[in-house]
């Protein structure tokens, strides 16, 4: 089963913050986050590993709660370039979540 | 440029036909993954190969098959095509191993079945 993301879609004004959540029914050992702009390939943002190690993007942060099998992506002071669909992914068969469409407007 | 090359970029064919999509992973990457993305949908994992061997299988139809060759390039074969197979097919590669690192995606092959 694929992870469930929330919200499904969000519209922000430039400079606003957003949180995207990813929840799995199976145990998570690591969580990946990717952003896909329309018509383009997904691009890696971040990996969160069990134990708290985090590798990835310097302007976007995330958390990983292993016990709750959840991860959250924090976008602060959003820019127009943040627009796209965000996917979380799990280590198990690298299954991706349902996706969150984010649009940043001026 | 992710370093992953997919061909062809666009393909239009008829129902019942067979097509082959090709993927060359990043230099040094041993793992190749195939994903299907239908219009405005999520990424559906199809299959993973690691150094020539099938490593994991997702929601891949029996009409689809894949393989990874000794030079590590991979091919996804789609046969008896149906209208619903129209989608963007992505290939991704990573360093492989049990701990899956960052995935690098190709630009995708857009398949249209008429």
Short mmCIF file of C-alpha atoms in Angstrom, two decimals:
data_model
loop_
_atom_site.label_atom_id
_atom_site.label_comp_id
_atom_site.label_asym_id
_atom_site.label_seq_id
_atom_site.Cartn_x
_atom_site.Cartn_y
_atom_site.Cartn_z
CA UNK A 1 0.00 0.00 0.00
CA UNK A 2 1.25 3.42 -0.87
CA UNK A 3 1.76 6.10 1.77
CA UNK A 4 -0.98 8.65 2.14
CA UNK A 5 -0.11 12.31 1.84
CA UNK A 6 -2.00 15.32 3.09
CA UNK A 7 -3.11 17.78 2.04
CA UNK A 8 -3.85 16.66 -1.52
CA UNK A 9 -3.40 20.20 -2.77
CA UNK A 10 -2.46 23.58 -1.36
CA UNK A 11 -2.17 27.10 -2.70
CA UNK A 12 0.25 29.51 -1.04
CA UNK A 13 1.25 33.08 -1.55
CA UNK A 14 4.94 33.79 -1.86
CA UNK A 15 6.54 33.92 1.54
CA UNK A 16 4.00 31.69 3.26
CA UNK A 17 4.84 28.40 4.93
CA UNK A 18 3.46 24.94 4.29
CA UNK A 19 3.63 21.49 5.81
CA UNK A 20 3.12 18.32 3.81
CA UNK A 21 2.48 15.10 5.67
CA UNK A 22 3.21 11.51 4.71
CA UNK A 23 1.77 8.58 6.59
CA UNK A 24 2.45 4.88 6.06
CA UNK A 25 0.60 1.80 7.30
CA UNK A 26 3.88 -0.12 7.23
CA UNK A 27 7.05 0.42 9.21
CA UNK A 28 9.30 3.05 7.74
CA UNK A 29 13.06 2.72 7.78
CA UNK A 30 13.71 5.73 5.64
CA UNK A 31 11.64 8.33 3.83
CA UNK A 32 12.45 10.09 0.59
CA UNK A 33 10.95 13.35 -0.63
CA UNK A 34 10.81 14.40 -4.28
CA UNK A 35 9.33 17.33 -6.18
CA UNK A 36 7.95 17.00 -9.68
CA UNK A 37 7.16 19.99 -11.85
CA UNK A 38 4.51 19.56 -14.49
CA UNK A 39 5.75 17.49 -17.40
CA UNK A 40 9.15 16.92 -15.84
CA UNK A 41 10.87 14.14 -13.96
CA UNK A 42 10.78 13.97 -10.16
CA UNK A 43 13.78 15.56 -8.49
CA UNK A 44 15.23 14.44 -5.19
CA UNK A 45 14.83 16.74 -2.21
CA UNK A 46 15.67 14.78 0.89
CA UNK A 47 16.18 11.44 2.57
CA UNK A 48 15.43 10.92 6.24
CA UNK A 49 16.94 7.87 7.83
CA UNK A 50 16.07 5.91 10.92
CA UNK A 51 17.89 7.47 13.84
CA UNK A 52 17.38 11.00 12.66
CA UNK A 53 20.07 11.40 10.06
CA UNK A 54 18.95 13.69 7.29
CA UNK A 55 20.46 14.31 3.89
CA UNK A 56 19.24 16.73 1.31
CA UNK A 57 18.01 20.16 0.48
CA UNK A 58 19.34 23.12 2.46
CA UNK A 59 16.18 25.26 2.23
CA UNK A 60 13.60 22.61 3.02
CA UNK A 61 13.43 20.67 6.24
CA UNK A 62 11.61 17.55 7.28
CA UNK A 63 10.89 15.35 10.23
CA UNK A 64 10.56 11.60 10.55
CA UNK A 65 8.65 9.90 13.35
CA UNK A 66 9.46 6.21 13.12
CA UNK A 67 7.01 5.16 15.82
CA UNK A 68 4.09 6.92 14.17
CA UNK A 69 5.30 5.91 10.69
CA UNK A 70 4.99 9.50 9.59
CA UNK A 71 7.09 12.15 7.95
CA UNK A 72 6.46 15.83 7.38
CA UNK A 73 8.06 18.21 4.91
CA UNK A 74 8.37 21.85 5.95
CA UNK A 75 8.49 24.55 3.31
CA UNK A 76 9.25 27.95 4.77
CA UNK A 77 9.10 31.33 3.08
CA UNK A 78 7.83 29.67 -0.10
CA UNK A 79 9.03 30.84 -3.49
CA UNK A 80 7.36 30.56 -6.89
CA UNK A 81 9.90 27.86 -7.77
CA UNK A 82 8.48 25.63 -5.02
CA UNK A 83 5.38 24.95 -7.12
CA UNK A 84 4.97 21.35 -8.14
CA UNK A 85 3.79 18.00 -6.87
CA UNK A 86 5.57 16.62 -3.84
CA UNK A 87 5.91 12.90 -3.29
CA UNK A 88 7.16 10.99 -0.32
CA UNK A 89 8.67 7.58 -0.93
CA UNK A 90 9.37 4.59 1.24
CA UNK A 91 12.26 2.19 1.23
CA UNK A 92 9.91 -0.76 0.77
CA UNK A 93 9.88 -1.22 -2.99
CA UNK A 94 10.45 2.52 -3.23
CA UNK A 95 6.73 3.11 -3.25
CA UNK A 96 5.67 6.70 -3.60
CA UNK A 97 2.86 8.45 -1.79
CA UNK A 98 -0.32 9.83 -3.26
CA UNK A 99 1.26 13.23 -3.92
CA UNK A 100 0.57 16.81 -2.82
CA UNK A 101 0.10 19.52 -5.43
CA UNK A 102 1.52 22.80 -4.24
CA UNK A 103 1.05 26.06 -6.07
CA UNK A 104 2.77 29.24 -5.00
CA UNK A 105 1.25 32.44 -6.34
CA UNK A 106 2.63 35.99 -6.28
CA UNK B 1 20.68 16.53 -16.28
CA UNK B 2 20.26 13.49 -14.03
CA UNK B 3 22.56 11.29 -16.09
CA UNK B 4 19.76 8.79 -16.77
CA UNK B 5 18.84 8.46 -20.43
CA UNK B 6 15.53 7.17 -21.67
CA UNK B 7 14.51 6.49 -25.24
CA UNK B 8 12.27 7.13 -27.03
CA UNK B 9 10.92 10.35 -25.52
CA UNK B 10 7.58 9.99 -27.28
CA UNK B 11 5.90 6.98 -28.77
CA UNK B 12 2.50 6.68 -30.43
CA UNK B 13 1.16 3.26 -31.27
CA UNK B 14 -2.05 1.32 -31.69
CA UNK B 15 -3.87 -1.06 -29.39
CA UNK B 16 -2.59 -4.60 -29.52
CA UNK B 17 0.93 -3.55 -30.45
CA UNK B 18 4.19 -4.11 -28.59
CA UNK B 19 6.80 -1.50 -27.66
CA UNK B 20 10.16 -1.45 -25.94
CA UNK B 21 11.36 1.38 -23.75
CA UNK B 22 15.03 1.72 -23.05
CA UNK B 23 16.90 3.14 -20.08
CA UNK B 24 20.58 3.80 -19.50
CA UNK B 25 21.33 4.44 -15.83
CA UNK B 26 23.83 6.89 -14.43
CA UNK B 27 27.40 5.76 -14.73
CA UNK B 28 28.16 3.43 -11.84
CA UNK B 29 24.57 2.93 -10.69
CA UNK B 30 23.64 -0.72 -10.36
CA UNK B 31 19.93 -0.37 -9.66
CA UNK B 32 17.27 0.51 -12.19
CA UNK B 33 13.63 1.17 -11.35
CA UNK B 34 10.64 1.54 -13.65
CA UNK B 35 7.59 3.64 -12.81
CA UNK B 36 4.35 4.35 -14.60
CA UNK B 37 2.63 7.71 -14.26
CA UNK B 38 -0.80 8.13 -15.82
CA UNK B 39 -2.20 11.58 -16.47
CA UNK B 40 -2.08 13.67 -13.30
CA UNK B 41 -1.60 10.54 -11.23
CA UNK B 42 1.08 9.38 -8.86
CA UNK B 43 4.13 7.27 -9.55
CA UNK B 44 3.30 3.58 -9.68
CA UNK B 45 6.29 1.35 -9.04
CA UNK B 46 6.60 -1.42 -11.62
CA UNK B 47 9.87 -3.24 -11.10
CA UNK B 48 13.45 -2.92 -9.88
CA UNK B 49 16.64 -4.56 -11.11
CA UNK B 50 19.96 -4.68 -9.34
CA UNK B 51 23.06 -5.65 -11.27
CA UNK B 52 21.09 -7.74 -13.72
CA UNK B 53 18.81 -9.47 -11.25
CA UNK B 54 15.20 -8.70 -10.44
CA UNK B 55 15.15 -7.18 -6.94
CA UNK B 56 11.58 -6.07 -6.35
CA UNK B 57 8.28 -6.19 -8.15
CA UNK B 58 5.38 -3.80 -7.90
CA UNK B 59 2.14 -3.48 -9.79
CA UNK B 60 3.49 -4.70 -13.09
CA UNK B 61 1.02 -6.32 -15.44
CA UNK B 62 1.70 -9.74 -16.93
CA UNK B 63 1.72 -8.09 -20.37
CA UNK B 64 4.75 -6.09 -19.26
CA UNK B 65 8.23 -7.44 -18.77
CA UNK B 66 11.63 -5.98 -18.14
CA UNK B 67 15.25 -6.95 -17.99
CA UNK B 68 18.62 -5.48 -17.16
CA UNK B 69 21.56 -6.34 -19.38
CA UNK B 70 25.22 -6.91 -18.45
CA UNK B 71 26.05 -3.33 -19.42
CA UNK B 72 23.35 -2.31 -16.87
CA UNK B 73 20.98 -0.72 -19.33
CA UNK B 74 17.40 -1.85 -18.95
CA UNK B 75 14.44 -2.38 -21.23
CA UNK B 76 10.74 -2.38 -20.42
CA UNK B 77 8.61 -4.35 -22.86
CA UNK B 78 4.91 -3.58 -23.10
CA UNK B 79 2.78 -5.93 -25.18
CA UNK B 80 -0.87 -6.28 -26.23
CA UNK B 81 -1.18 -2.60 -25.53
CA UNK B 82 -4.46 -1.16 -24.32
CA UNK B 83 -5.70 2.42 -24.22
CA UNK B 84 -5.16 2.46 -20.47
CA UNK B 85 -1.45 1.84 -20.92
CA UNK B 86 -1.04 5.38 -22.18
CA UNK B 87 1.21 7.03 -19.62
CA UNK B 88 4.58 8.51 -18.88
CA UNK B 89 7.08 5.79 -18.05
CA UNK B 90 10.01 6.81 -15.92
CA UNK B 91 13.21 5.01 -15.32
CA UNK B 92 15.32 5.83 -12.28
CA UNK B 93 18.67 4.64 -11.08
CA UNK B 94 20.54 4.57 -7.81
CA UNK B 95 23.69 3.13 -6.37
CA UNK B 96 21.77 0.05 -5.30
CA UNK B 97 22.36 -2.11 -2.30
CA UNK B 98 19.93 -2.72 0.50
CA UNK B 99 19.84 0.91 1.64
CA UNK B 100 18.14 2.71 -1.17
CA UNK B 101 19.71 6.09 -1.72
CA UNK B 102 18.68 8.99 -3.84
CA UNK B 103 16.87 8.09 -7.04
CA UNK B 104 17.87 9.84 -10.24
CA UNK B 105 15.05 9.94 -12.78
CA UNK B 106 15.24 10.05 -16.53
CA UNK B 107 13.04 12.45 -18.48
CA UNK B 108 10.54 9.71 -19.20
CA UNK B 109 9.05 8.05 -22.24
CA UNK B 110 5.55 9.23 -23.07
CA UNK B 111 3.50 6.42 -24.55
CA UNK B 112 0.23 7.13 -26.31
CA UNK B 113 -1.91 4.17 -27.33
CA UNK B 114 -4.60 4.96 -29.90
#
